[in-house]
Short mmCIF file of C-alpha atoms in Angstrom, two decimals:
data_model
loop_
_atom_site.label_atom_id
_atom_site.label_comp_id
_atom_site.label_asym_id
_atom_site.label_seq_id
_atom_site.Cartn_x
_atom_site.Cartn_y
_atom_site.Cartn_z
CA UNK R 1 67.46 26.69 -86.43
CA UNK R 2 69.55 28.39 -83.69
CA UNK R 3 71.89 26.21 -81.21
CA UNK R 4 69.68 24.95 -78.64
CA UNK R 5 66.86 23.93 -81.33
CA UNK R 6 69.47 22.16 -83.00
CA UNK R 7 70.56 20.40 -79.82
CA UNK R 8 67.44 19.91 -78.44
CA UNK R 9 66.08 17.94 -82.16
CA UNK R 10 69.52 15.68 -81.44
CA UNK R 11 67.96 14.41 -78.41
CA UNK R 12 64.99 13.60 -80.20
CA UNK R 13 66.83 11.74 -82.43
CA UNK R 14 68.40 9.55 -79.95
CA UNK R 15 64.47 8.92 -78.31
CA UNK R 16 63.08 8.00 -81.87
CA UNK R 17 66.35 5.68 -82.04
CA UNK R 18 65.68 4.23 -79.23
CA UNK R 19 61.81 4.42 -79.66
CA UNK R 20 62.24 2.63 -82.83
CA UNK R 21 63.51 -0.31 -81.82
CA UNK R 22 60.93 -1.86 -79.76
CA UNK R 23 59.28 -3.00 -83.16
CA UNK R 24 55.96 -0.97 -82.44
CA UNK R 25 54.42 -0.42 -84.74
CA UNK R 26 52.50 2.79 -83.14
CA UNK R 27 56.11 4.00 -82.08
CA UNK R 28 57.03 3.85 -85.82
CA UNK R 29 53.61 6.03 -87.42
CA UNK R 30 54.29 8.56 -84.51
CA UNK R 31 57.92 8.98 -85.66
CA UNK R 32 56.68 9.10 -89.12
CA UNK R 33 53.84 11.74 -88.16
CA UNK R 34 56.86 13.99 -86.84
CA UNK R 35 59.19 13.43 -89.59
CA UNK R 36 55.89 14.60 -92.27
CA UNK R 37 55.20 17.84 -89.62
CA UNK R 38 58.88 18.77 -89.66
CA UNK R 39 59.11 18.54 -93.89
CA UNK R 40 55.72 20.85 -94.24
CA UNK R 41 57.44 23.43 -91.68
CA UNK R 42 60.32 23.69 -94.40
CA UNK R 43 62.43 22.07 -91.85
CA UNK R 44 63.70 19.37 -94.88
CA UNK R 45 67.18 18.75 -93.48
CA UNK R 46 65.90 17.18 -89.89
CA UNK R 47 62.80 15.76 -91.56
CA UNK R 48 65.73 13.80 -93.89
CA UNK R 49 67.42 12.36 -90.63
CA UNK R 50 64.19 11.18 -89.28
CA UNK R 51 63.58 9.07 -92.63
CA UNK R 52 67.06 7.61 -92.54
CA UNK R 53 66.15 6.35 -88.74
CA UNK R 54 63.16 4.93 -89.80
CA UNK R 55 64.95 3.34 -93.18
CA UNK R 56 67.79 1.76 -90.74
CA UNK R 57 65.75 0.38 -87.79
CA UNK R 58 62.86 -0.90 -90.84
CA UNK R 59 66.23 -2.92 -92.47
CA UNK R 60 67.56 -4.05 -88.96
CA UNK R 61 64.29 -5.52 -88.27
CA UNK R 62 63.95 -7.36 -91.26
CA UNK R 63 67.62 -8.75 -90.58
CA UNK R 64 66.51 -9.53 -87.00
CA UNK R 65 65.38 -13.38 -86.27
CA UNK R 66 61.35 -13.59 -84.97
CA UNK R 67 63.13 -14.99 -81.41
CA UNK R 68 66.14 -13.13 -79.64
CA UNK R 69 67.03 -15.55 -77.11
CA UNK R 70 70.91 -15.35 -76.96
CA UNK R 71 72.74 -18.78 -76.63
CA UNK R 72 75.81 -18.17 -74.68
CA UNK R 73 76.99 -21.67 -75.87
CA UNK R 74 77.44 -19.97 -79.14
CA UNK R 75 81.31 -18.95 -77.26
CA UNK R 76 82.16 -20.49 -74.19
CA UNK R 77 84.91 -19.19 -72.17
CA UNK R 78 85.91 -16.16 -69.78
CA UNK R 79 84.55 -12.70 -70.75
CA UNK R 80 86.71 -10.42 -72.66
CA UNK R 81 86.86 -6.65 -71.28
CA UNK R 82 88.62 -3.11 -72.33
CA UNK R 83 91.04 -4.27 -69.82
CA UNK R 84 92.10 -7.38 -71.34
CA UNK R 85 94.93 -7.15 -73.51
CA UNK R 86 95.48 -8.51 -76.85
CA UNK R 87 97.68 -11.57 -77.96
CA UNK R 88 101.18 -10.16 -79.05
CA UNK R 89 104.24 -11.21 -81.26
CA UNK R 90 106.88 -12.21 -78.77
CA UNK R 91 109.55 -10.94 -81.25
CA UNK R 92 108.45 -7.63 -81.44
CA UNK R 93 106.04 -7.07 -79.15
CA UNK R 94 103.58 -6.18 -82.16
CA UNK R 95 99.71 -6.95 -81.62
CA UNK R 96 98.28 -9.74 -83.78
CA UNK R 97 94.76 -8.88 -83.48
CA UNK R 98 92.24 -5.89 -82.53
CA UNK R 99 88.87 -6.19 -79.98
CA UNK R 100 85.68 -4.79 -81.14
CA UNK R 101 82.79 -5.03 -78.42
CA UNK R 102 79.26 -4.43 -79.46
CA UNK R 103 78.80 -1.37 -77.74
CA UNK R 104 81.55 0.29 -80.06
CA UNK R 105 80.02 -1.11 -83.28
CA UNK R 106 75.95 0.84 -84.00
CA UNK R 107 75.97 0.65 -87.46
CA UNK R 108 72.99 -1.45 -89.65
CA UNK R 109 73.54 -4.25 -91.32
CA UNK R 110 74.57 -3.74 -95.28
CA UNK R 111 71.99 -3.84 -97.83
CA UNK R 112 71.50 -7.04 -99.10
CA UNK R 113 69.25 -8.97 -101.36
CA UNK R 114 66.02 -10.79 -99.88
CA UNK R 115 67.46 -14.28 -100.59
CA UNK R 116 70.46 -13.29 -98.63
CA UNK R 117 69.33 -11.65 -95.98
CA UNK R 118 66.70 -14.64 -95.29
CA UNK R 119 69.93 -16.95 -95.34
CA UNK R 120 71.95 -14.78 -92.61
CA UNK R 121 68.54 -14.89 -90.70
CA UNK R 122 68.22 -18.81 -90.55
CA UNK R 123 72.16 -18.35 -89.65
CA UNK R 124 71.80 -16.22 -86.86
CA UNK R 125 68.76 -18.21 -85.75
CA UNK R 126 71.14 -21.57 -85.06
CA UNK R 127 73.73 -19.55 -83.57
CA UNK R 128 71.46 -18.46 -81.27
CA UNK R 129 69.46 -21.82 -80.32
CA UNK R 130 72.56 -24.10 -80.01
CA UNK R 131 71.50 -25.26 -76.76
CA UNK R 132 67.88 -26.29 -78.47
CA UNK R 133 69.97 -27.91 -81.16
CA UNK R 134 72.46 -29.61 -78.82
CA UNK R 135 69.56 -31.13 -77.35
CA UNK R 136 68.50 -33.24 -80.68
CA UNK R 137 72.26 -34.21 -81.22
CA UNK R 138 72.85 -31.34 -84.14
CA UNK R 139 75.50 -28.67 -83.86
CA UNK R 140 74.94 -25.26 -86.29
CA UNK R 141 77.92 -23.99 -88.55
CA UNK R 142 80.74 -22.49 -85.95
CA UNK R 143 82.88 -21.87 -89.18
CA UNK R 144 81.65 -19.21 -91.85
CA UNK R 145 84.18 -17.66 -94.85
CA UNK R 146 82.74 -13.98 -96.08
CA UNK R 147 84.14 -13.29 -100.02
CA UNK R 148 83.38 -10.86 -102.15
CA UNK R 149 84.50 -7.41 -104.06
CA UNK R 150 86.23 -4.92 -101.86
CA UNK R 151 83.78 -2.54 -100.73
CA UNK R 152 80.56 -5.22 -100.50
CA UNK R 153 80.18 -4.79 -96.72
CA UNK R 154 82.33 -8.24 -95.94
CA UNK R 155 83.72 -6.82 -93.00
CA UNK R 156 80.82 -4.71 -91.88
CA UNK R 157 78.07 -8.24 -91.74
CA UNK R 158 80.95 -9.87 -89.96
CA UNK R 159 80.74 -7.16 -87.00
CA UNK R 160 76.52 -6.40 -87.24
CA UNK R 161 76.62 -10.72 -86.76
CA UNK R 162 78.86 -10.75 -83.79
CA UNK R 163 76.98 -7.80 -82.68
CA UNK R 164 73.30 -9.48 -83.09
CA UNK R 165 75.34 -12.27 -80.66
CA UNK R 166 76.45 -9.69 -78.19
CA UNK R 167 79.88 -11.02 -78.86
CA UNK R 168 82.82 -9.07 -79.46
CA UNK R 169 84.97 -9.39 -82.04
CA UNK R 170 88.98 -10.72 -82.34
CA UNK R 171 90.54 -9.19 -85.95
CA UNK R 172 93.37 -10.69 -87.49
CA UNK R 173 94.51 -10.32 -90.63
CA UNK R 174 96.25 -12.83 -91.81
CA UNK R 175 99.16 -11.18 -93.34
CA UNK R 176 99.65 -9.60 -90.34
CA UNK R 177 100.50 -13.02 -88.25
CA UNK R 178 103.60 -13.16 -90.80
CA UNK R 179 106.68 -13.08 -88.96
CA UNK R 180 109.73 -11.75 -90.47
CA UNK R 181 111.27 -14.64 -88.53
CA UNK R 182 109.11 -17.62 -90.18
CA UNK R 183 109.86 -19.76 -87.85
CA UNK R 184 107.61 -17.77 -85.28
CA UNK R 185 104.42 -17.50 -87.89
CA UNK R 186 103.12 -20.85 -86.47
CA UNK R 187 103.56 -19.28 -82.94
CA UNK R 188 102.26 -16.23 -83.50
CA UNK R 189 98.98 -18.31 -84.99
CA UNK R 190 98.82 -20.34 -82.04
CA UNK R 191 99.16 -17.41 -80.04
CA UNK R 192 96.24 -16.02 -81.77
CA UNK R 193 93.77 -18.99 -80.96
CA UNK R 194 94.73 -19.91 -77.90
CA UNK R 195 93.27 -16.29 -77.21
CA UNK R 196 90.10 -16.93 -79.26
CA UNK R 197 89.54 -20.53 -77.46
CA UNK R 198 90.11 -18.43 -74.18
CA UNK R 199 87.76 -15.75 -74.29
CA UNK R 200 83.89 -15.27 -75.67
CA UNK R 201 84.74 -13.73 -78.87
CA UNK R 202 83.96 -13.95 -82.99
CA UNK R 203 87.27 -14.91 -84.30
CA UNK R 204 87.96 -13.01 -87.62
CA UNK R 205 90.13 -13.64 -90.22
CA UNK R 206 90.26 -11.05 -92.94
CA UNK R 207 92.85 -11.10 -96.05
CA UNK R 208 92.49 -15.12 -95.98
CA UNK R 209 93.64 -15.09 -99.54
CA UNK R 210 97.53 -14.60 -97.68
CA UNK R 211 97.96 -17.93 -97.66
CA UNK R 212 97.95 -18.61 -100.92
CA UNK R 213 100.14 -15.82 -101.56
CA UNK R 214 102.65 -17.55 -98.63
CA UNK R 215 102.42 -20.90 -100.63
CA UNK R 216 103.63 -19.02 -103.77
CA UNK R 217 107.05 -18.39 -101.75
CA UNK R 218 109.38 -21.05 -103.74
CA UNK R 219 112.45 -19.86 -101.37
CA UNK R 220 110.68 -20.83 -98.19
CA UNK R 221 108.47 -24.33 -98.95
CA UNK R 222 109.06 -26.29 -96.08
CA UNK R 223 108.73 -23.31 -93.56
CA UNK R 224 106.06 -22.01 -95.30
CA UNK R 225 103.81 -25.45 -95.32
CA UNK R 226 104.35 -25.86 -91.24
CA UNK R 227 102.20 -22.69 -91.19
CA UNK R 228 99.67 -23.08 -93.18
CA UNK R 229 99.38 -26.54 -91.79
CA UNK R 230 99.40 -24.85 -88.34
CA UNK R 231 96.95 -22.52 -89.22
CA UNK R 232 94.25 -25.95 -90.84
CA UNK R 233 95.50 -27.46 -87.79
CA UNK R 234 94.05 -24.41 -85.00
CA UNK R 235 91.26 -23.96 -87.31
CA UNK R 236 89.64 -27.64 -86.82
CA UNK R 237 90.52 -27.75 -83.41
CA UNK R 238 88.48 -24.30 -82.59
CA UNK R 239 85.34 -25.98 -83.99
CA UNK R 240 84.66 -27.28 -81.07
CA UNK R 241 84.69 -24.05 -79.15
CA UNK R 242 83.77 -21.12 -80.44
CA UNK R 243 82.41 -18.69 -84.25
CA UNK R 244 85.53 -18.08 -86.64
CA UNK R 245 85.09 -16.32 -89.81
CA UNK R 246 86.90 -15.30 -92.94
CA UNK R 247 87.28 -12.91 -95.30
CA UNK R 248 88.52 -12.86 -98.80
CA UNK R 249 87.95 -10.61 -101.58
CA UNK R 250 90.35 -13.07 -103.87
CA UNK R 251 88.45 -16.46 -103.40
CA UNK R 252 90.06 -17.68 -106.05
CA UNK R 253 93.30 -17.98 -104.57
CA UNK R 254 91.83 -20.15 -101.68
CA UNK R 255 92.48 -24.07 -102.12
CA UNK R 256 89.98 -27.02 -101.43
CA UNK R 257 91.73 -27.33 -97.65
CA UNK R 258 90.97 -23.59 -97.10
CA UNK R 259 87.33 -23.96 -98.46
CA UNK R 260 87.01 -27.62 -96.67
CA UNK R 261 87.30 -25.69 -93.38
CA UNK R 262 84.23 -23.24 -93.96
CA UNK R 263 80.95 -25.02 -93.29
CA UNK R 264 79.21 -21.43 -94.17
CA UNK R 265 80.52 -20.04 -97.68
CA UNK R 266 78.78 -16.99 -98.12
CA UNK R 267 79.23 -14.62 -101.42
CA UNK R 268 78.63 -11.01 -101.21
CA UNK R 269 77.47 -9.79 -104.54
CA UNK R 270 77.64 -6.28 -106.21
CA UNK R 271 74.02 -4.92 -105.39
CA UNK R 272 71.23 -5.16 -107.81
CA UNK R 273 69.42 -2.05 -108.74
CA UNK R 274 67.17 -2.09 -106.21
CA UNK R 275 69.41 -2.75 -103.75
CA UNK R 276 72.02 0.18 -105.23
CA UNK R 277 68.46 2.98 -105.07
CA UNK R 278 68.16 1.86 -100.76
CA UNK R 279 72.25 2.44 -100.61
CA UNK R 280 72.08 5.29 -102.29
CA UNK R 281 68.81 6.65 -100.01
CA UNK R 282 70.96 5.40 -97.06
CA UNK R 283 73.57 7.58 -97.56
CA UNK R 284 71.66 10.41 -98.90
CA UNK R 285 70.59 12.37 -95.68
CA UNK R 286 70.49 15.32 -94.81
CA UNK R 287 69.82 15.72 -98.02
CA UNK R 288 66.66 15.33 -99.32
CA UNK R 289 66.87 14.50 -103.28
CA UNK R 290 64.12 13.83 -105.56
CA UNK R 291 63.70 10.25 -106.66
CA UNK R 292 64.18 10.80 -110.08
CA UNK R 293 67.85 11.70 -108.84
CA UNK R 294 68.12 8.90 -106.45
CA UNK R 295 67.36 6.30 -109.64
CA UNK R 296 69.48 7.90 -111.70
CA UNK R 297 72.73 7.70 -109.24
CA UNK R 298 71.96 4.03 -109.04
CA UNK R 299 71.11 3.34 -112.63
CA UNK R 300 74.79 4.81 -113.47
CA UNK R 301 76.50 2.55 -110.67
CA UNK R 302 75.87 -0.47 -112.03
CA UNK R 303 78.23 -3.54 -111.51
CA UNK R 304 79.11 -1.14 -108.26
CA UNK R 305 80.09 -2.06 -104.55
CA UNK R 306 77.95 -0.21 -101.93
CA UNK R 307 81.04 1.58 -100.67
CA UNK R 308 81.84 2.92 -104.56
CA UNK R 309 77.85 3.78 -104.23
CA UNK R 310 78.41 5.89 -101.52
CA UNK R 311 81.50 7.52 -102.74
CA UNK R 312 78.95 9.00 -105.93
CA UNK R 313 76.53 9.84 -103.07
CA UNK R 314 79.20 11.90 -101.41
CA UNK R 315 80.24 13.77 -104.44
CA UNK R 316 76.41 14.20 -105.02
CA UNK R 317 75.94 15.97 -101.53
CA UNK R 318 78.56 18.65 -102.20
CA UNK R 319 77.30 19.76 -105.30
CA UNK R 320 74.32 20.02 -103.69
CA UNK R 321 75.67 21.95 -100.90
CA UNK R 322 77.55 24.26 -103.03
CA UNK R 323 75.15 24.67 -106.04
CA UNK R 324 71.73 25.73 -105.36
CA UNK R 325 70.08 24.67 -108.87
CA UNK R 326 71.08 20.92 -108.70
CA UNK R 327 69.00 19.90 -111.38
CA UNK R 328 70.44 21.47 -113.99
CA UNK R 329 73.98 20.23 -112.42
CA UNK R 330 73.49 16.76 -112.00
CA UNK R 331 74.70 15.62 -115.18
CA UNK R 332 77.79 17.71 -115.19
CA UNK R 333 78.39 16.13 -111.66
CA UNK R 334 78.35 12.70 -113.17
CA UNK R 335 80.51 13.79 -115.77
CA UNK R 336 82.91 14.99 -113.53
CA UNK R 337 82.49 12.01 -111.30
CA UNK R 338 83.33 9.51 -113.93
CA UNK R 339 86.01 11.19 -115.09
CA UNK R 340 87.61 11.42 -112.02
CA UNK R 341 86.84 7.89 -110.95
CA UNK R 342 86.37 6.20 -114.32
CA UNK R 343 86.85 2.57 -112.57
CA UNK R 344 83.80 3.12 -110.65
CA UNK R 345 81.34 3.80 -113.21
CA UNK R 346 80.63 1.22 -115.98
CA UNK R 347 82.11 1.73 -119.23
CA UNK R 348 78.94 1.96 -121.33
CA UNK R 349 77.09 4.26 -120.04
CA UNK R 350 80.29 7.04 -118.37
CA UNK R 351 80.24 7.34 -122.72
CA UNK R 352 76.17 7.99 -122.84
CA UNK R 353 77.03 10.36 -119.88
CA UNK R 354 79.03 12.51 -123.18
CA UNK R 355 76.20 11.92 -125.84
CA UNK R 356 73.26 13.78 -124.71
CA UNK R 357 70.94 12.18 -127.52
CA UNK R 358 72.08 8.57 -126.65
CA UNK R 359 71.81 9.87 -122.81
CA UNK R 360 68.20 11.14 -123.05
CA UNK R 361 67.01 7.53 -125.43
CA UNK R 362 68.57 5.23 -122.79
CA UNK R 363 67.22 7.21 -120.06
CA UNK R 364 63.39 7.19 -121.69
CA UNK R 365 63.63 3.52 -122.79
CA UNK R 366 65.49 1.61 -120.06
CA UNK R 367 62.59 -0.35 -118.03
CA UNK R 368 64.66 0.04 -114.76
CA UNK R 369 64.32 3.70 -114.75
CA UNK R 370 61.08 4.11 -116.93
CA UNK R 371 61.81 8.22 -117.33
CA UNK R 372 59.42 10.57 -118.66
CA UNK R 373 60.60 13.11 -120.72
CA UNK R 374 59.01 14.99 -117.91
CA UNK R 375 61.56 13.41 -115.28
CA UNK R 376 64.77 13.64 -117.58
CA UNK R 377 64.24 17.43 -117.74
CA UNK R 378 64.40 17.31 -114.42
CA UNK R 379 67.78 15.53 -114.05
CA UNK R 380 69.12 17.64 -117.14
CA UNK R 381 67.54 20.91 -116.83
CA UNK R 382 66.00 21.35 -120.21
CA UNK R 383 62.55 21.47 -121.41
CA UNK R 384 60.55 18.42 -123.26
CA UNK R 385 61.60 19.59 -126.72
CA UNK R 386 65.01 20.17 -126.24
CA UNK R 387 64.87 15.83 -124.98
CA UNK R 388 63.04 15.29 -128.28
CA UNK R 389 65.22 16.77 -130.64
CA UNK R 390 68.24 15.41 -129.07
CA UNK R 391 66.70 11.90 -129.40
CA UNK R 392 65.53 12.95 -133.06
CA UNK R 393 69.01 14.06 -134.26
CA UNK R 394 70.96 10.96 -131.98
CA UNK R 395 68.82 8.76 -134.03
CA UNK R 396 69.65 10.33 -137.53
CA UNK R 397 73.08 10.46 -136.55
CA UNK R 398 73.06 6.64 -135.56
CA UNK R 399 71.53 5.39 -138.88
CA UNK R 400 74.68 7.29 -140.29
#
């Protein structure tokens, strides 16, 4: 495809994006009509983008609430701009927080189990109908604490949520607020909400668990109790006025007056294995790898976080890049990966990755994957026989 092919297909792109998220259901067969002509004209690689569009604006719809009236009421206050500057330390002159608007944040919403992503839909819908609410005498959840594993998409729901609101986003972490001088923490927190209560904005917290860390502190007690008392303190009084939210991966650490404060407690699992087969098709494109490949990848990440998911998925893509029979060098891809990231892959079955009779068993019996012999040639580049004997002799060896 020359240069101006290539930039013309990017503008098509952008239409089917756009295109795509009207929620027609026409729009979405004619996109899919395109993306089937491109793959039969060998054109795999553009055919590959198309299905990740359709994938993303399929899983944003499901996320989105039947109704998309926004409730202003959801923040109250002036309207924060690119020209409005952040709240600083007056010590150093060091910025306690960062501004996200909507219009700098695209991406989809994580992958997430039904049962949870039915849960953030009744969420959004109150934050959206306060008004309707207001009117019955009932006021949603304005406080919501996100915890999880690193790399669960904590801090990536927290942004797609502000950005279903159209509200941008204030980021603190909490660490950060820490003061050298102690005695201008509290300040520098009620620096920090008198900003939030200001302005429309999602107030975020992320590294929550800091408190507990400053409570740990034996040498600084009484200094250290004013601020997390200050910090209780600006929290209940911004309940009133506007969405604050929290992160944590160490939840843990958190005690009952930090939880007491969080109306919404929401967990963010490690993905099932359905879930881990859409990440790793999400992150897949260009590329355009047989399923029995996609399965396998998320078969081997078990007890993995969608980013660790995508890391695998990266590592995949080169080897495809570089090696043109990627069949036969998927296995010793894995191999390599889990040596080189051996925390990322679970311990049991990085080993069967080294015992190619155990490997090809597992593989054919597991009901997740359900391989033929047929399909684990494929991932391992040898014929049917070759999988039997392997099994044959892994079994003899095994009763040994």
């Amino acid at each position: 495809m020359n240069g101006e092919r290539v930039e013309h297909f990017k503008i098509i792109q952008a239409l089917c994006r756009s295109a795509l998220g009207q929620e027609n259901p026409a729009i979405r067969k004619q996109v899919e009509r395109l993306r089937d002509a491109l793959r039969e004209e060998g054109m795999s690689k553009e055919a590959s983008q198309l299905s990740r569009i359709l994938t993303n604006a399929e899983r944003t719809v499901e996320m989105k609430p039947s109704r998309i009236t926004k409730s202003k009421s959801a923040a109250p206050g002036e309207t924060l701009t690119p020209a409005t500057k952040p709240p600083v330390d007056r010590e150093t002159g060091a910025v306690l927080a960062s501004i996200t608007f909507p219009t700098d944040t695209t991406d989809a919403p994580p992958i997430l189990p039904e049962a949870i992503q039915g849960a953030i839909n009744s969420l959004l819908e109150e934050w959206r109908h306060i008004d309707a609410l207001s009117d019955i005498g009932i006021a949603p959840p304005k406080t919501c604490l996100i915890y999880g594993a690193p790399g669960t998409g904590k801090t990536r729901l927290a942004h797609w949520l502000a950005n279903q609101l159209g509200l941008p986003v204030l980021l603190a972490r909490i660490d950060g607020l820490v003061s050298s001088f102690l005695g201008t923490t509290a300040r520098n927190i009620g620096n920090l909400f008198a900003f939030a209560n200001r302005y429309q904005c999602v107030l975020l917290l992320d590294e929550f668990d800091a408190i507990a860390k400053l409570r740990d502190d034996p040498q600084e007690v009484g200094e250290i109790k004013r601020v997390v008392n200050s910090l209780l303190q600006n929290l209940d009084e911004r309940n009133d006025v506007g969405i604050t939210m929290g992160i944590t991966n160490h939840p843990r650490l958190l005690d009952p007056a930090v939880w007491r404060r969080f109306e919404v407690q929401l967990e963010m699992p490690s993905p099932d294995f359905e879930v881990r087969i859409e990440i790793a098709r999400s992150f897949m494109a260009p590329v355009d790898a047989p399923e029995s490949h996609v399965k396998l990848l998320a078969w081997f990440t078990e007890g993995a976080t969608g980013a660790e998911i995508e890391t695998l998925v990266r590592t995949y893509k080169k080897s495809f890049a570089i090696n043109k029979d990627n069949d036969r060098r998927l296995l010793e891809t894995l191999q390599h990966f889990a040596t080189l990231n051996s925390a990322r892959i679970n311990s049991e079955r990085r080993e069967l990755l080294f015992q190619r009779g155990n490997l090809f068993k597992a593989l054919h019996s597991d009901e997740q994957l359900n391989m033929s012999f047929e399909d684990i040639g494929q991932v391992a580049g040898v014929n049917k026989s070759t999988i039997s004997r392997s099994i044959h002799r892994s079994n003899i060896s095994n009763k040994g």
